mmCIF file with all atom_site columns, C-alpha atoms in Angstrom:
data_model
loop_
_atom_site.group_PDB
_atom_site.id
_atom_site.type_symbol
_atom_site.label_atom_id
_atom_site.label_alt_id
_atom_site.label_comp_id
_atom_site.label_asym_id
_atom_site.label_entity_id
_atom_site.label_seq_id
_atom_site.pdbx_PDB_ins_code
_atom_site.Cartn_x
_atom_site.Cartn_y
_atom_site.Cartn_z
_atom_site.occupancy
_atom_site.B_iso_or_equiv
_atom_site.pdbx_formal_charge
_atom_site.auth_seq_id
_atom_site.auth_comp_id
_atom_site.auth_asym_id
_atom_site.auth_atom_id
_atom_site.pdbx_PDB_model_num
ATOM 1   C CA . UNK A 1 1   ? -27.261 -87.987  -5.353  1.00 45.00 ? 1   UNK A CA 1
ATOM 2   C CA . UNK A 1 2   ? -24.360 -85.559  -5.618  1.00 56.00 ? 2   UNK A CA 1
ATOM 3   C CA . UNK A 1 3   ? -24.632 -82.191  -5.650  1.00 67.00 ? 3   UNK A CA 1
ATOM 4   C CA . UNK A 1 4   ? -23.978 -80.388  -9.591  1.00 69.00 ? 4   UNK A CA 1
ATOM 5   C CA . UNK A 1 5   ? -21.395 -78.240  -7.815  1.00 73.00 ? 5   UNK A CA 1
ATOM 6   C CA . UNK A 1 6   ? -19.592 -81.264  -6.425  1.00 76.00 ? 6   UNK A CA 1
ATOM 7   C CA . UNK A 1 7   ? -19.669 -82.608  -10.162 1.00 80.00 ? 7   UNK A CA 1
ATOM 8   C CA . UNK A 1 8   ? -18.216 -79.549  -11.189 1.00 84.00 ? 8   UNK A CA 1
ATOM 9   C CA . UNK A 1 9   ? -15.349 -79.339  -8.654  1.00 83.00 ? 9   UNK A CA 1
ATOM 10  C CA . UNK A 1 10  ? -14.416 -82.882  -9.469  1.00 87.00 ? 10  UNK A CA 1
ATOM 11  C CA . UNK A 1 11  ? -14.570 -82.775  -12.908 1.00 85.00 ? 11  UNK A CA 1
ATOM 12  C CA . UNK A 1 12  ? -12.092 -79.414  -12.803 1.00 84.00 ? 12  UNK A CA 1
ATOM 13  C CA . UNK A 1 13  ? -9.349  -81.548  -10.700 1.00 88.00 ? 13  UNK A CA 1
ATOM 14  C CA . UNK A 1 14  ? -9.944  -84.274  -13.190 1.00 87.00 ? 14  UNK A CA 1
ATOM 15  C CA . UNK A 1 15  ? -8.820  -81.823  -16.035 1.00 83.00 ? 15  UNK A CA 1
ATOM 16  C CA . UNK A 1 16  ? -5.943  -80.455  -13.926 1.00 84.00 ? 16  UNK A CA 1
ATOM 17  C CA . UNK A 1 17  ? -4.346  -83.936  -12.800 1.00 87.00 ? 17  UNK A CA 1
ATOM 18  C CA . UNK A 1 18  ? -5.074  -85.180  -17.081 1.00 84.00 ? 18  UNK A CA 1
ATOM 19  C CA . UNK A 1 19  ? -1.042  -83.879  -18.006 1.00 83.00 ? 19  UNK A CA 1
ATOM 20  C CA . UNK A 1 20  ? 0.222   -85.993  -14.784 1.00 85.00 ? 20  UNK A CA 1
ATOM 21  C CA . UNK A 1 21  ? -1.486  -89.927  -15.825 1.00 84.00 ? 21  UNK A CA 1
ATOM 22  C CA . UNK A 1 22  ? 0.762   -92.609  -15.129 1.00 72.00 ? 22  UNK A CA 1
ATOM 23  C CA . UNK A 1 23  ? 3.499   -90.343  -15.176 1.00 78.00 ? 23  UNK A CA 1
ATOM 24  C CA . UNK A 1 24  ? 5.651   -89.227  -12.323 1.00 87.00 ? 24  UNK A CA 1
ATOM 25  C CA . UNK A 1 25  ? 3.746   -86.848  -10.480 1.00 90.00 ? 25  UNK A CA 1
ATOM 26  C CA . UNK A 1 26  ? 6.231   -86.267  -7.300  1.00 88.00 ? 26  UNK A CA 1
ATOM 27  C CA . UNK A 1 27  ? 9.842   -87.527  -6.312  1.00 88.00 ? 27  UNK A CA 1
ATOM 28  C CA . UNK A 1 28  ? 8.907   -91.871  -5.320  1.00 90.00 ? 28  UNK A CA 1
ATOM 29  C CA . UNK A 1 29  ? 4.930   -91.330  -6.724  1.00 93.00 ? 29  UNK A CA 1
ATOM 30  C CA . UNK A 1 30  ? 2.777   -91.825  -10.013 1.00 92.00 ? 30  UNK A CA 1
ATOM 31  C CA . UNK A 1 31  ? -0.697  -90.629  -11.066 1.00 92.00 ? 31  UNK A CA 1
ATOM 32  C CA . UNK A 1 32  ? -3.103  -93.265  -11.251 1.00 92.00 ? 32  UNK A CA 1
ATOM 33  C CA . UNK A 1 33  ? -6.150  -91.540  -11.625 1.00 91.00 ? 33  UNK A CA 1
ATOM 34  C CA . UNK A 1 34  ? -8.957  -89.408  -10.117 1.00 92.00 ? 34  UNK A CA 1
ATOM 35  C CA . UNK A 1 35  ? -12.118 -90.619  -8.238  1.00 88.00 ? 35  UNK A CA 1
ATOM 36  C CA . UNK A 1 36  ? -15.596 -88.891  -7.672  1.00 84.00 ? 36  UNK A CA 1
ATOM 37  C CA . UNK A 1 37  ? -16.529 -89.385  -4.046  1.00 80.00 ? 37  UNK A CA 1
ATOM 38  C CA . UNK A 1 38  ? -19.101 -88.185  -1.807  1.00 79.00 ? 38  UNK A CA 1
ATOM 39  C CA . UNK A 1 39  ? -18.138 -84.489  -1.515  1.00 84.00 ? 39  UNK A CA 1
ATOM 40  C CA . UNK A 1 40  ? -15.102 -84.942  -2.182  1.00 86.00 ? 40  UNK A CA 1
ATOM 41  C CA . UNK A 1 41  ? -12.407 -85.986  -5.315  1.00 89.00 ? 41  UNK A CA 1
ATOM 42  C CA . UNK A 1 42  ? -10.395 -88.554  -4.262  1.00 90.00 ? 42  UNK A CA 1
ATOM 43  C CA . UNK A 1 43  ? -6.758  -88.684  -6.147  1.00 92.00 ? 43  UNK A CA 1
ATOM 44  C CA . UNK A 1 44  ? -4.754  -92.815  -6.198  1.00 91.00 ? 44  UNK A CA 1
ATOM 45  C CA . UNK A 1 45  ? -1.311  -92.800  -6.735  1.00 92.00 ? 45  UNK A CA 1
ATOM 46  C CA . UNK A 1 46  ? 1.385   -95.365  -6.659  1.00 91.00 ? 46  UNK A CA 1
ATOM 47  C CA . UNK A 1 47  ? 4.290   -95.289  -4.538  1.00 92.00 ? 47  UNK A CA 1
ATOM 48  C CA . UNK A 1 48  ? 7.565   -96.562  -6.250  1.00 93.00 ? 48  UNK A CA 1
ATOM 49  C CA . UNK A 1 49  ? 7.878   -99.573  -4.137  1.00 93.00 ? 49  UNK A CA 1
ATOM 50  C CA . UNK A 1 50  ? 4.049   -100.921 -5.256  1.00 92.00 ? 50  UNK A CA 1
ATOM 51  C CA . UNK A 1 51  ? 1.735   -99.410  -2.401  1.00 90.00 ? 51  UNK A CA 1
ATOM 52  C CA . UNK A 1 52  ? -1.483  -97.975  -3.619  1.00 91.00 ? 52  UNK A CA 1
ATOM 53  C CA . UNK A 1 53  ? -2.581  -94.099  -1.565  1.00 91.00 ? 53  UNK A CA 1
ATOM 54  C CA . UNK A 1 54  ? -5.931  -92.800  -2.050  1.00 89.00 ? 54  UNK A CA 1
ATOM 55  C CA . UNK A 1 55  ? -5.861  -88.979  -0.810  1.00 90.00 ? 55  UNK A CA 1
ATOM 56  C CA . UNK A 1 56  ? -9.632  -87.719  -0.157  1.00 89.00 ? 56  UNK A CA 1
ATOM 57  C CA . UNK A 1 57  ? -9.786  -83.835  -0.719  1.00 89.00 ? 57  UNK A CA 1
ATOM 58  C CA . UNK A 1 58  ? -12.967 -82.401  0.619   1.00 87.00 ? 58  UNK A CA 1
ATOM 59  C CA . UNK A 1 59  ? -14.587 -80.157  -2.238  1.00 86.00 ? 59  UNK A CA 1
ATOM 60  C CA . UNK A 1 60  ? -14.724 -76.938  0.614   1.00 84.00 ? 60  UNK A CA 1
ATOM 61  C CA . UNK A 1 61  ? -11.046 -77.494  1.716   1.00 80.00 ? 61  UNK A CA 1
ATOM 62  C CA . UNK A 1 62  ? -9.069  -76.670  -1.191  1.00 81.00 ? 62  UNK A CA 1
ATOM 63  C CA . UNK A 1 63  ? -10.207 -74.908  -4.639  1.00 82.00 ? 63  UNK A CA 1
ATOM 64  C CA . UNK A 1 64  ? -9.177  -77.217  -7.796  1.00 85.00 ? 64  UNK A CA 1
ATOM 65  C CA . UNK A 1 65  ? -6.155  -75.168  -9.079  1.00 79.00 ? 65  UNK A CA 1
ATOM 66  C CA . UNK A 1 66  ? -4.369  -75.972  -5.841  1.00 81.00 ? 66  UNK A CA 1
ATOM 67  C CA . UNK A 1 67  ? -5.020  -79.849  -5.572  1.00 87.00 ? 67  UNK A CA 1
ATOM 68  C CA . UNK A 1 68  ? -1.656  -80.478  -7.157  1.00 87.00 ? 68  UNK A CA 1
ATOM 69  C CA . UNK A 1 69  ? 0.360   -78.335  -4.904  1.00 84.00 ? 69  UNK A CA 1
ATOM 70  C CA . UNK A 1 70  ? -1.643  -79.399  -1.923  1.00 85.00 ? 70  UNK A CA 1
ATOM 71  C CA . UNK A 1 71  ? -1.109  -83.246  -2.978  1.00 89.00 ? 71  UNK A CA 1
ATOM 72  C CA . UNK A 1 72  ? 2.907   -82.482  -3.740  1.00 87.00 ? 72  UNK A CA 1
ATOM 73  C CA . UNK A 1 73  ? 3.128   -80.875  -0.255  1.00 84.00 ? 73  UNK A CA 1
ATOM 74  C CA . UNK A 1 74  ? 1.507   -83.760  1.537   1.00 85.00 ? 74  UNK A CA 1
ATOM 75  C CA . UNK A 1 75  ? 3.713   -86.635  -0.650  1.00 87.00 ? 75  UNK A CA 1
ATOM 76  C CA . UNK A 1 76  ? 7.052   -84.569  0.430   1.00 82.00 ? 76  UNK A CA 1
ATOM 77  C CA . UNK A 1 77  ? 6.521   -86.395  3.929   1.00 76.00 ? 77  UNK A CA 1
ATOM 78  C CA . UNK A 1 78  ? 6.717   -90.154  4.435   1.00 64.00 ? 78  UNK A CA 1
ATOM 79  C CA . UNK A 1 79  ? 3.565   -91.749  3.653   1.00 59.00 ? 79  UNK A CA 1
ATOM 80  C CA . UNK A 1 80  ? 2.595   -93.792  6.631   1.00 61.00 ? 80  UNK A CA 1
ATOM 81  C CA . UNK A 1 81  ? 0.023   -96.326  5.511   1.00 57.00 ? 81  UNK A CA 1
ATOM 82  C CA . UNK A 1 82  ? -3.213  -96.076  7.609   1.00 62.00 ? 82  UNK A CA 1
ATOM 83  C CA . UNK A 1 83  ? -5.751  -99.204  8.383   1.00 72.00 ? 83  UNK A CA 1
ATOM 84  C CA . UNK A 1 84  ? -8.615  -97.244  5.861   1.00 82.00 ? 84  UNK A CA 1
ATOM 85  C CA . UNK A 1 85  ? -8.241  -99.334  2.822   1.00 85.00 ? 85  UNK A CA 1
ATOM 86  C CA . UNK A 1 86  ? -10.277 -98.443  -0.268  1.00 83.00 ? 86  UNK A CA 1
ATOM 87  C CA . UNK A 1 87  ? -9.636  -100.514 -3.527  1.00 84.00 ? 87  UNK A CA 1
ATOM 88  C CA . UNK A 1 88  ? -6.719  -102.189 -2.742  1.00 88.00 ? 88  UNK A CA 1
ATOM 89  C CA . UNK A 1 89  ? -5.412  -98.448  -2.088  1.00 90.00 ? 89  UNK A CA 1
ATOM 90  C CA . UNK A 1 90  ? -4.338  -97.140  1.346   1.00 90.00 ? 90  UNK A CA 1
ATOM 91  C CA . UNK A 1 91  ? -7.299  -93.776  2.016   1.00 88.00 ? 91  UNK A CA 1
ATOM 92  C CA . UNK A 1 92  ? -6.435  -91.011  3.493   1.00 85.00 ? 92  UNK A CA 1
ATOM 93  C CA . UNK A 1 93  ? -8.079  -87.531  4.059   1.00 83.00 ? 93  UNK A CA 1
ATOM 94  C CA . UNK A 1 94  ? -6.010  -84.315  3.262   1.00 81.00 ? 94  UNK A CA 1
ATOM 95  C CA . UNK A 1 95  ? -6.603  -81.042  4.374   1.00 69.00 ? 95  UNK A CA 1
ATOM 96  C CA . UNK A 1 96  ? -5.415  -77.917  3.151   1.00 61.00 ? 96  UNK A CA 1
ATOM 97  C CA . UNK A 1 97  ? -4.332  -76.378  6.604   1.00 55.00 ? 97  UNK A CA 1
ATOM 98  C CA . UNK A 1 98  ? -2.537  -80.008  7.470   1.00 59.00 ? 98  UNK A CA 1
ATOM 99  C CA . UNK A 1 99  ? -0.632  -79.613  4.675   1.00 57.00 ? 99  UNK A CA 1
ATOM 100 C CA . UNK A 1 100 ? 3.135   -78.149  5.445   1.00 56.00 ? 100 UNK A CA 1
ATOM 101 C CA . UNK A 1 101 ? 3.616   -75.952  2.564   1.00 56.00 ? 101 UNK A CA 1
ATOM 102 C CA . UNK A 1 102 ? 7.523   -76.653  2.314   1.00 60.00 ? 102 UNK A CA 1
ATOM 103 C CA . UNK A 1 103 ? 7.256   -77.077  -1.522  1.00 59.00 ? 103 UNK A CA 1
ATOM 104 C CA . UNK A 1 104 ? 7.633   -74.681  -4.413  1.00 66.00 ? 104 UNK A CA 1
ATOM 105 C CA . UNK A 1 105 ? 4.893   -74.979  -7.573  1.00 65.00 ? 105 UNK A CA 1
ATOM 106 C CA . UNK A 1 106 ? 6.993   -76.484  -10.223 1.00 67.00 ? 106 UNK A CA 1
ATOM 107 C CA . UNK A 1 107 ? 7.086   -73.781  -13.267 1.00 66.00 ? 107 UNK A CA 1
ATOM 108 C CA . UNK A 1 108 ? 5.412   -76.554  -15.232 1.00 66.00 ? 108 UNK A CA 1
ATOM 109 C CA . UNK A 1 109 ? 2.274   -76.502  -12.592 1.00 69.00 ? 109 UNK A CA 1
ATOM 110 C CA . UNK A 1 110 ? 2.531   -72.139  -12.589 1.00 67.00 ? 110 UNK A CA 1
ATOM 111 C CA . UNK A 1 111 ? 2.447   -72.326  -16.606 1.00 70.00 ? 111 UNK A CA 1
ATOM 112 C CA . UNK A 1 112 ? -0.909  -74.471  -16.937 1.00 70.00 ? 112 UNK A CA 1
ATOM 113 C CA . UNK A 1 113 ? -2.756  -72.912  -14.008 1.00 66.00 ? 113 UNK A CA 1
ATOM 114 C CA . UNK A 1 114 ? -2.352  -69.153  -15.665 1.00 67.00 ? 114 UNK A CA 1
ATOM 115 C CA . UNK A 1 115 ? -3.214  -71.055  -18.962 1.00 71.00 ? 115 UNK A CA 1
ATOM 116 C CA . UNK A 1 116 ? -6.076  -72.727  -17.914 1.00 69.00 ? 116 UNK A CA 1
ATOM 117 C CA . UNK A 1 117 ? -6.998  -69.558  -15.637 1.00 66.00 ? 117 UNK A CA 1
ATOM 118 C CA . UNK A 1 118 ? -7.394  -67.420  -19.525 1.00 67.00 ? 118 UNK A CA 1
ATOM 119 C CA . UNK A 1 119 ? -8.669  -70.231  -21.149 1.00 65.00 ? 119 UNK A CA 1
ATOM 120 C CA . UNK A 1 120 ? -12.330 -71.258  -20.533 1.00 60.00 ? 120 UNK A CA 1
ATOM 121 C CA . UNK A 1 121 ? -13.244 -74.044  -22.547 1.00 53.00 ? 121 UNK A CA 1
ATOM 122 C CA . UNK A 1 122 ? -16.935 -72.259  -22.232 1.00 55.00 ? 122 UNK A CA 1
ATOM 123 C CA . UNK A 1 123 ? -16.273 -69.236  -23.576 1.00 54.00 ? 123 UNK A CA 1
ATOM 124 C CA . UNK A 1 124 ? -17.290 -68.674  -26.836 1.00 51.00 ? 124 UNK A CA 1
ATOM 125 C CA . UNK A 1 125 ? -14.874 -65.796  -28.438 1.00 56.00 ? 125 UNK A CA 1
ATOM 126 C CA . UNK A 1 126 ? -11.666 -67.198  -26.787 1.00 55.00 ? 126 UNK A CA 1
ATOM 127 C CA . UNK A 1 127 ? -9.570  -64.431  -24.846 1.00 74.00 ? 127 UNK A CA 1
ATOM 128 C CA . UNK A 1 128 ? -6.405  -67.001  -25.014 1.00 78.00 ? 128 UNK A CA 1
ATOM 129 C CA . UNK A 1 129 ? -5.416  -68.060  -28.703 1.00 79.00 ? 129 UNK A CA 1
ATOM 130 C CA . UNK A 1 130 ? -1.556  -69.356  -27.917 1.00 83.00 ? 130 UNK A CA 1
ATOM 131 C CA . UNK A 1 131 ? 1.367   -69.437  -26.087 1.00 82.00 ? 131 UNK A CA 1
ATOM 132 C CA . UNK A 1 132 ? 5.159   -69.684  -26.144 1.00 83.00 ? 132 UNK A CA 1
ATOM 133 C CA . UNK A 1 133 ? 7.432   -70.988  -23.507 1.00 79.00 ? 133 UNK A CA 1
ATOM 134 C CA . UNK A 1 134 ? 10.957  -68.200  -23.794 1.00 80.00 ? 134 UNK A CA 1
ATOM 135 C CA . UNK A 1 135 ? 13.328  -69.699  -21.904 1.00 76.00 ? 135 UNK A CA 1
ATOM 136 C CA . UNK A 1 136 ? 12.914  -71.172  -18.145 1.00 75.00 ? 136 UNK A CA 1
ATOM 137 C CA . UNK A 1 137 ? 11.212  -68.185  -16.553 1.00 79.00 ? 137 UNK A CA 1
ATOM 138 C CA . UNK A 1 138 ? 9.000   -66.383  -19.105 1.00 82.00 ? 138 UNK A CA 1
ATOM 139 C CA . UNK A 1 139 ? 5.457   -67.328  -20.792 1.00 83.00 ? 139 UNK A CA 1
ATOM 140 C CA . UNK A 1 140 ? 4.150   -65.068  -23.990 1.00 87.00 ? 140 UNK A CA 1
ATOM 141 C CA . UNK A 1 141 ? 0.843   -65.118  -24.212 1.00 85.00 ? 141 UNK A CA 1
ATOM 142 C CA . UNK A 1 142 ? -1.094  -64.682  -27.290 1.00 87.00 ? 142 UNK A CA 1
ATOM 143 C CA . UNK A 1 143 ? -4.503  -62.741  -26.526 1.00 83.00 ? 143 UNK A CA 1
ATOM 144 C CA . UNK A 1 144 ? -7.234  -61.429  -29.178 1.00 79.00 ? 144 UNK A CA 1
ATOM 145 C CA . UNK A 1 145 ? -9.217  -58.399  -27.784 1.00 71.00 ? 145 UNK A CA 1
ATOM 146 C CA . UNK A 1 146 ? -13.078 -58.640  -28.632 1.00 70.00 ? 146 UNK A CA 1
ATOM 147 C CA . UNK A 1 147 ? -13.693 -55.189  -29.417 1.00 72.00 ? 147 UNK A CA 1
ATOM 148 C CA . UNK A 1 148 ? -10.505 -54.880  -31.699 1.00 71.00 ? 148 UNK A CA 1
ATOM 149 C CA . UNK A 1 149 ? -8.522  -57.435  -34.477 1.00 75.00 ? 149 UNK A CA 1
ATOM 150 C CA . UNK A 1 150 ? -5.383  -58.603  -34.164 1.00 79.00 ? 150 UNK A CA 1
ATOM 151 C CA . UNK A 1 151 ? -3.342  -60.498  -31.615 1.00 86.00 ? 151 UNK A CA 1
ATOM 152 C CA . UNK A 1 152 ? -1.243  -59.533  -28.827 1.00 87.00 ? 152 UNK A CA 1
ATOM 153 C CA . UNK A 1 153 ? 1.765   -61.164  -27.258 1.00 88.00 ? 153 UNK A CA 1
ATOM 154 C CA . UNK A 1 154 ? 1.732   -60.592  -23.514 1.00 87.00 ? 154 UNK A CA 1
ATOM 155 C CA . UNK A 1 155 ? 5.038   -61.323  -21.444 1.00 89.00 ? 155 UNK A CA 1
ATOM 156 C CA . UNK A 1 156 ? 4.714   -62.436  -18.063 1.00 84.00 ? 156 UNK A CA 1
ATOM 157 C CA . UNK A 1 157 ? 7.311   -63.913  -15.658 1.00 81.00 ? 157 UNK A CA 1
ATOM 158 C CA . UNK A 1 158 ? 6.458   -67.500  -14.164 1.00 74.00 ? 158 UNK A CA 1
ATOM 159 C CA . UNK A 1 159 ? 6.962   -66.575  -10.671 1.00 69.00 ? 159 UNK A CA 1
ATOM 160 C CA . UNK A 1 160 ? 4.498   -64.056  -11.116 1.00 66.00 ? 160 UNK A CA 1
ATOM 161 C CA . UNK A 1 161 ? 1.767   -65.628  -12.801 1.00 61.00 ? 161 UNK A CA 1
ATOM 162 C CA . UNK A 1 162 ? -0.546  -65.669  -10.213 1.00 58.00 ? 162 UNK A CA 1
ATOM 163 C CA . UNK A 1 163 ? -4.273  -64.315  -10.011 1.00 56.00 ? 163 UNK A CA 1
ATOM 164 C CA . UNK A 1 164 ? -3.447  -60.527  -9.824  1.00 60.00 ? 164 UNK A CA 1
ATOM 165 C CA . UNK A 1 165 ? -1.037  -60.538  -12.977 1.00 63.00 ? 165 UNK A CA 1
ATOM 166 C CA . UNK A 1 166 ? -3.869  -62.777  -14.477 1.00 62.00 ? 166 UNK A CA 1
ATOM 167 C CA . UNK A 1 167 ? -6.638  -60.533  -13.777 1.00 65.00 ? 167 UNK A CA 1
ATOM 168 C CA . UNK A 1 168 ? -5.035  -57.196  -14.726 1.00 71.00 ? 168 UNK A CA 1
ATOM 169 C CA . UNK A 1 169 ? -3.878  -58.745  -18.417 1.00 72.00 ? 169 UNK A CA 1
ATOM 170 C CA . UNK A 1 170 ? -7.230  -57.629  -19.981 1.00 70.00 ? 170 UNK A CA 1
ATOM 171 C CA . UNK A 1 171 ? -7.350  -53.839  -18.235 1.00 73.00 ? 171 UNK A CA 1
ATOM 172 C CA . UNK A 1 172 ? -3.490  -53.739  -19.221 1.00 77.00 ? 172 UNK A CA 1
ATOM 173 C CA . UNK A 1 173 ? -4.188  -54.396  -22.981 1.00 74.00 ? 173 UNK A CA 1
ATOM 174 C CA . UNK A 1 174 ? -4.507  -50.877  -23.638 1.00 75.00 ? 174 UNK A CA 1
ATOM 175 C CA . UNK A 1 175 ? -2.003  -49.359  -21.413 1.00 80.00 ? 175 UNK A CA 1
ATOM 176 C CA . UNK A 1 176 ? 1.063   -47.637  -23.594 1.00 85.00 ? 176 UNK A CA 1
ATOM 177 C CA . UNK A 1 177 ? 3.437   -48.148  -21.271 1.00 88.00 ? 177 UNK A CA 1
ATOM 178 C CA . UNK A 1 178 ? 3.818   -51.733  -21.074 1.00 87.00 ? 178 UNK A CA 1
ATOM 179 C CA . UNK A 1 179 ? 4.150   -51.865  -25.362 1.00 89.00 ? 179 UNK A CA 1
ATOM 180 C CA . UNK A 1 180 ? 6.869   -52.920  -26.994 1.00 91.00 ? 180 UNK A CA 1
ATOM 181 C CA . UNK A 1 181 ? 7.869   -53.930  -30.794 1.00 91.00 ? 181 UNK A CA 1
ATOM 182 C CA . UNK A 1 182 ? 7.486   -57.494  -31.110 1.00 90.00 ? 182 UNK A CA 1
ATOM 183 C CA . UNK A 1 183 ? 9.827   -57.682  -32.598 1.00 89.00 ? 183 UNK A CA 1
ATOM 184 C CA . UNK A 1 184 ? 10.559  -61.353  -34.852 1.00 89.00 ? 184 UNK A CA 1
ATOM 185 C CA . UNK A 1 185 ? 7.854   -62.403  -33.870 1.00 91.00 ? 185 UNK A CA 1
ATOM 186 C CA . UNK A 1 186 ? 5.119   -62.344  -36.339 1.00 87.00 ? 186 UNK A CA 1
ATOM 187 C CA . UNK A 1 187 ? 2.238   -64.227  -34.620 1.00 90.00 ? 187 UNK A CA 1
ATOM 188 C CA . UNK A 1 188 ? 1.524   -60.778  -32.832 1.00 89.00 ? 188 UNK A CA 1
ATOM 189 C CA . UNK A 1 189 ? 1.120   -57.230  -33.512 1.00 86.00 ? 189 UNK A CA 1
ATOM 190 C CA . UNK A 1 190 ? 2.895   -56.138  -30.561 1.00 88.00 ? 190 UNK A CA 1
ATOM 191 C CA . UNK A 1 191 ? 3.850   -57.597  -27.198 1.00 91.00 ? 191 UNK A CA 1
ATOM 192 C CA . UNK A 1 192 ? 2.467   -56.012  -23.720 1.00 88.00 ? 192 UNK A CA 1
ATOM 193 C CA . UNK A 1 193 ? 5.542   -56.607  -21.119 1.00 89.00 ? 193 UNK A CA 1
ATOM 194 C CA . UNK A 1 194 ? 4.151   -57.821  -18.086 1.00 84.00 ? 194 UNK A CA 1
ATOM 195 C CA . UNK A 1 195 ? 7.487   -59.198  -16.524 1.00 84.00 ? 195 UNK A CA 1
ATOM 196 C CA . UNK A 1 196 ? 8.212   -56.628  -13.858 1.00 80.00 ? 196 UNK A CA 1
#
């Protein structure tokens, strides 16, 4: 039997690792899939030259939103093959605090973690209604406030889309300070800046 939470936590890395199939996921390695184990989520991959890896994440080591990072960090390293074979696939336990955190988040990785972060597939009057991609190093948001009609662009700079930013978006919506004209774009009725 495995525990619903464990379900849960492997079905969230199993969303997050969908945009990476059989594409390249890191410099020499391609996403194969992701594996329910016992307490774990175990990730395969395929190393340019052929060889299979199969990285074991324990569910309490690392939280799902940083199971790509943690993965990209550990791949940056020669892979040494170990004798712990598991479907054809070389296994191998990672560990968030073994991991040498050497490696940036790609701006790809930052955009769908603060877009998957305001948009719960659960939620029933959805908080996060679009987005736009302006230029290399900002993300508009499109938001619609509950209590109010209308949407709202909301600027925010990729190298700052992290949890704070995240959480303060919906106590920032009615702050006057951060409004601006939205100028040509017509999908909102104004845009909150959220950049600096």
């Amino acid at each position: 039997m495995i525990d619903p939470e464990d379900h849960e936590h492997q079905a969230a890395v199993a969303r997050l690792m969908l945009p990476y199939l059989n594409g390249q996921f890191a410099s020499g390695f391609r996403l194969l899939g992701v594996l329910p184990g016992p307490g774990s989520v175990r990730v395969a991959l395929r190393a340019d030259d052929g060889t299979g890896y199969l990285y074991g994440i324990g569910n309490e080591d690392v939280a799902p939103g940083w199971v790509p990072m943690l993965l990209r960090n550990a791949l940056a390293r020669p892979a040494v093959p170990t004798g712990d074979q598991a479907m054809g696939m070389h296994f191998a336990s990672l560990r968030q605090y073994e991991a040498t955190w050497s490696l940036e988040e790609p701006a790809i990785d930052q955009v769908l973690r603060a877009l998957r972060a305001l948009s719960d597939p659960g939620d029933e009057t959805p908080f996060l209604i679009g987005f736009l991609l302006r230029g290399t190093t900002r993300l508009r948001l499109y938001v619609r406030r509950q209590e109010r009609p209308g949407v709202l662009g909301v600027d925010v700079r990729l190298g700052n889309v992290g949890p704070a930013v995240l959480g303060s978006v919906m106590s920032l919506l009615e702050e006057r300070q951060y409004r601006r004209p939205a100028g040509d774009d017509p999908h909102c009725a104004y845009v909150l800046d959220l950049t600096a």
